[in-house]
Amino acid sequence: MNNNNLEQITFGGGCFWCVESCFNMLKGVQSAISGYSGGHKDNPTYEEVCTGETGHAEVVQIFYDPSLISYEQLMDVFFFLHDPTQLNRQGNDIGTQYRSVIYYKDDAEKAKAEEAIEKSKQSGRWQGTYVTELTKFEKFWPAEQYHQGYYNENPTQPYCSAVVGPKIQKFKKHFGELGMLNEQ
């Protein structure tokens, strides 16, 4: 991958352990980093974010090569991995830190995000009203090191085996059939 051509996108779709793991498997993605955005405290900790009082969302910041994977394809994956109709939650993970949110850098990216939301709505995959926030990107704070690659390092941890693992298997089957995954 040519690092000079990399673009960046930041969004939240529930617990970052699953989202980060899946995006790191995609062809064209150089890295997906778990972290926090959208809050009012500098350098928040996981424990602080989990209180819901900092205003941050658990997010993943992705660096990708648009000649290998498009913004639209990344959005397809984003809407595959989480339910954009659940307000401030994903399944049993409840709190504003688990909200569905896309952080955009400029008006052009905001327009592409709006198009992706409409495309997802038209697909009929999710029933109900979409609650995905579109928010101007301001700052990304990387999560603590132990969160990076968490699922890969802890696949037998109870939450990972019960929630993250099945979601990743579904992701691998679908996007593997489309030829979008790196060779393992």
Tab-separated table of C-alpha atoms in Angstrom:
chain	number	residue	atom	x	y	z
A	1	MET	CA	0.000	0.000	0.000
A	2	ASN	CA	1.206	3.466	-0.813
A	3	ASN	CA	1.126	5.424	2.470
A	4	ASN	CA	1.040	8.725	0.552
A	5	ASN	CA	-2.385	7.852	-0.838
A	6	LEU	CA	-4.016	6.792	2.425
A	7	GLU	CA	-7.266	8.344	3.535
A	8	GLN	CA	-8.849	8.234	6.958
A	9	ILE	CA	-12.343	7.646	8.287
A	10	THR	CA	-13.565	7.520	11.883
A	11	PHE	CA	-16.832	6.033	13.064
A	12	GLY	CA	-18.509	4.233	15.919
A	13	GLY	CA	-20.765	1.215	15.693
A	14	GLY	CA	-20.886	-0.244	19.183
A	15	CYS	CA	-18.032	-1.974	20.976
A	16	PHE	CA	-14.801	-1.228	19.143
A	17	TRP	CA	-13.338	-4.713	19.723
A	18	CYS	CA	-15.435	-6.226	16.946
A	19	VAL	CA	-15.411	-3.277	14.576
A	20	GLU	CA	-11.625	-2.892	14.725
A	21	SER	CA	-11.030	-6.612	14.236
A	22	CYS	CA	-13.191	-6.790	11.134
A	23	PHE	CA	-11.821	-3.697	9.424
A	24	ASN	CA	-8.253	-4.890	9.961
A	25	MET	CA	-9.105	-7.962	7.813
A	26	LEU	CA	-10.117	-5.944	4.750
A	27	LYS	CA	-7.965	-5.582	1.646
A	28	GLY	CA	-6.950	-1.950	1.324
A	29	VAL	CA	-7.095	-1.147	5.027
A	30	GLN	CA	-3.663	-0.348	6.413
A	31	SER	CA	-4.877	-0.103	10.004
A	32	ALA	CA	-7.959	0.190	12.152
A	33	ILE	CA	-7.311	1.674	15.581
A	34	SER	CA	-9.707	1.568	18.533
A	35	GLY	CA	-10.256	4.858	20.296
A	36	TYR	CA	-12.594	7.614	21.384
A	37	SER	CA	-14.129	10.641	19.628
A	38	GLY	CA	-16.886	13.137	20.138
A	39	GLY	CA	-16.366	13.972	23.782
A	40	HIS	CA	-15.338	16.961	25.824
A	41	LYS	CA	-12.386	15.568	27.824
A	42	ASP	CA	-8.820	15.312	26.554
A	43	ASN	CA	-7.143	11.898	26.746
A	44	PRO	CA	-10.107	10.001	28.188
A	45	THR	CA	-9.602	6.564	29.683
A	46	TYR	CA	-11.777	3.551	28.926
A	47	GLU	CA	-13.188	3.701	32.437
A	48	GLU	CA	-14.123	7.377	32.005
A	49	VAL	CA	-15.737	6.781	28.617
A	50	CYS	CA	-17.746	3.856	30.042
A	51	THR	CA	-19.421	6.202	32.549
A	52	GLY	CA	-21.031	8.059	29.644
A	53	GLU	CA	-20.045	11.344	31.272
A	54	THR	CA	-17.239	12.338	28.852
A	55	GLY	CA	-19.497	12.367	25.789
A	56	HIS	CA	-17.127	10.142	23.778
A	57	ALA	CA	-18.123	7.266	21.537
A	58	GLU	CA	-16.079	4.101	21.174
A	59	VAL	CA	-14.805	4.470	17.614
A	60	VAL	CA	-12.426	3.008	15.112
A	61	GLN	CA	-10.132	5.206	13.037
A	62	ILE	CA	-9.311	3.558	9.724
A	63	PHE	CA	-6.460	4.348	7.359
A	64	TYR	CA	-7.167	2.956	3.904
A	65	ASP	CA	-5.991	3.085	0.322
A	66	PRO	CA	-8.913	4.309	-1.821
A	67	SER	CA	-7.387	2.660	-4.892
A	68	LEU	CA	-7.944	-0.720	-3.162
A	69	ILE	CA	-11.139	-0.137	-1.156
A	70	SER	CA	-13.647	2.670	-1.535
A	71	TYR	CA	-15.347	4.855	1.045
A	72	GLU	CA	-18.629	3.304	-0.096
A	73	GLN	CA	-17.332	-0.225	0.531
A	74	LEU	CA	-16.181	0.803	4.005
A	75	MET	CA	-19.663	2.172	4.667
A	76	ASP	CA	-21.214	-1.114	3.499
A	77	VAL	CA	-19.064	-2.927	6.063
A	78	PHE	CA	-19.924	-0.358	8.753
A	79	PHE	CA	-23.663	-0.872	8.249
A	80	PHE	CA	-23.201	-4.650	8.083
A	81	LEU	CA	-21.437	-4.747	11.471
A	82	HIS	CA	-23.926	-2.850	13.599
A	83	ASP	CA	-27.604	-1.970	13.851
A	84	PRO	CA	-27.954	1.736	13.024
A	85	THR	CA	-31.511	1.806	14.399
A	86	GLN	CA	-30.517	1.220	18.039
A	87	LEU	CA	-30.140	4.477	19.953
A	88	ASN	CA	-27.109	4.536	22.271
A	89	ARG	CA	-26.671	0.787	22.269
A	90	GLN	CA	-25.714	-2.308	20.340
A	91	GLY	CA	-27.414	-5.410	21.673
A	92	ASN	CA	-26.714	-5.624	25.400
A	93	ASP	CA	-24.051	-2.888	25.251
A	94	ILE	CA	-25.951	0.158	26.471
A	95	GLY	CA	-24.739	3.744	26.762
A	96	THR	CA	-23.952	6.778	24.641
A	97	GLN	CA	-20.427	5.431	24.088
A	98	TYR	CA	-21.975	2.700	21.886
A	99	ARG	CA	-23.874	5.097	19.594
A	100	SER	CA	-23.871	4.812	15.838
A	101	VAL	CA	-21.856	7.751	14.506
A	102	ILE	CA	-19.906	8.765	11.428
A	103	TYR	CA	-17.349	11.545	11.843
A	104	TYR	CA	-16.825	13.503	8.640
A	105	LYS	CA	-13.953	15.862	7.775
A	106	ASP	CA	-15.637	18.154	5.228
A	107	ASP	CA	-18.883	18.769	3.353
A	108	ALA	CA	-17.958	16.332	0.576
A	109	GLU	CA	-17.398	13.531	3.073
A	110	LYS	CA	-20.623	14.453	4.889
A	111	ALA	CA	-22.505	14.126	1.594
A	112	LYS	CA	-20.944	10.692	0.971
A	113	ALA	CA	-21.952	9.614	4.491
A	114	GLU	CA	-25.523	10.804	3.893
A	115	GLU	CA	-25.588	8.792	0.645
A	116	ALA	CA	-24.302	5.713	2.492
A	117	ILE	CA	-27.037	6.036	5.114
A	118	GLU	CA	-29.676	6.308	2.384
A	119	LYS	CA	-28.233	3.300	0.542
A	120	SER	CA	-28.332	1.273	3.754
A	121	LYS	CA	-31.925	2.325	4.424
A	122	GLN	CA	-32.924	1.331	0.881
A	123	SER	CA	-31.297	-2.092	1.321
A	124	GLY	CA	-33.951	-3.056	3.877
A	125	ARG	CA	-31.317	-4.765	6.026
A	126	TRP	CA	-32.379	-2.884	9.154
A	127	GLN	CA	-35.984	-2.185	10.108
A	128	GLY	CA	-36.779	0.990	11.991
A	129	THR	CA	-35.587	4.564	12.111
A	130	TYR	CA	-31.880	5.162	11.593
A	131	VAL	CA	-30.236	7.001	14.487
A	132	THR	CA	-26.711	7.204	13.051
A	133	GLU	CA	-25.230	10.591	13.933
A	134	LEU	CA	-23.259	12.620	11.408
A	135	THR	CA	-20.758	14.701	13.358
A	136	LYS	CA	-17.885	16.927	12.270
A	137	PHE	CA	-14.595	15.213	13.148
A	138	GLU	CA	-12.589	17.074	15.754
A	139	LYS	CA	-10.271	14.743	17.646
A	140	PHE	CA	-9.417	11.071	17.960
A	141	TRP	CA	-7.897	9.651	21.111
A	142	PRO	CA	-6.398	6.149	20.713
A	143	ALA	CA	-7.699	3.687	23.279
A	144	GLU	CA	-5.326	2.048	25.719
A	145	GLN	CA	-2.902	-0.430	24.159
A	146	TYR	CA	-4.683	-3.481	25.581
A	147	HIS	CA	-7.756	-2.599	23.468
A	148	GLN	CA	-5.803	-2.714	20.186
A	149	GLY	CA	-6.329	-6.119	18.591
A	150	TYR	CA	-8.282	-7.147	21.692
A	151	TYR	CA	-10.322	-9.913	20.074
A	152	ASN	CA	-7.279	-11.476	18.414
A	153	GLU	CA	-5.492	-11.575	21.771
A	154	ASN	CA	-8.527	-12.658	23.828
A	155	PRO	CA	-10.876	-14.793	21.682
A	156	THR	CA	-11.902	-16.965	24.651
A	157	GLN	CA	-12.755	-14.033	26.930
A	158	PRO	CA	-16.501	-14.515	27.651
A	159	TYR	CA	-17.719	-11.361	25.870
A	160	CYS	CA	-15.490	-12.110	22.884
A	161	SER	CA	-16.602	-15.719	22.529
A	162	ALA	CA	-20.309	-14.943	23.057
A	163	VAL	CA	-20.701	-11.654	21.160
A	164	VAL	CA	-17.662	-10.669	19.112
A	165	GLY	CA	-16.730	-14.109	17.737
A	166	PRO	CA	-20.087	-14.897	16.104
A	167	LYS	CA	-20.238	-11.405	14.582
A	168	ILE	CA	-16.735	-11.820	13.139
A	169	GLN	CA	-17.611	-15.241	11.681
A	170	LYS	CA	-20.674	-13.775	9.957
A	171	PHE	CA	-18.516	-10.904	8.648
A	172	LYS	CA	-15.801	-13.287	7.367
A	173	LYS	CA	-18.319	-15.456	5.555
A	174	HIS	CA	-20.065	-12.546	3.826
A	175	PHE	CA	-17.048	-10.399	2.898
A	176	GLY	CA	-14.853	-13.428	2.206
A	177	GLU	CA	-17.347	-14.513	-0.455
A	178	LEU	CA	-17.026	-11.036	-1.965
A	179	GLY	CA	-13.232	-11.387	-2.099
A	180	MET	CA	-12.666	-8.392	0.178
A	181	LEU	CA	-10.549	-10.047	2.888
A	182	ASN	CA	-6.768	-10.261	3.206
A	183	GLU	CA	-5.274	-13.701	2.973
A	184	GLN	CA	-5.103	-15.123	6.475
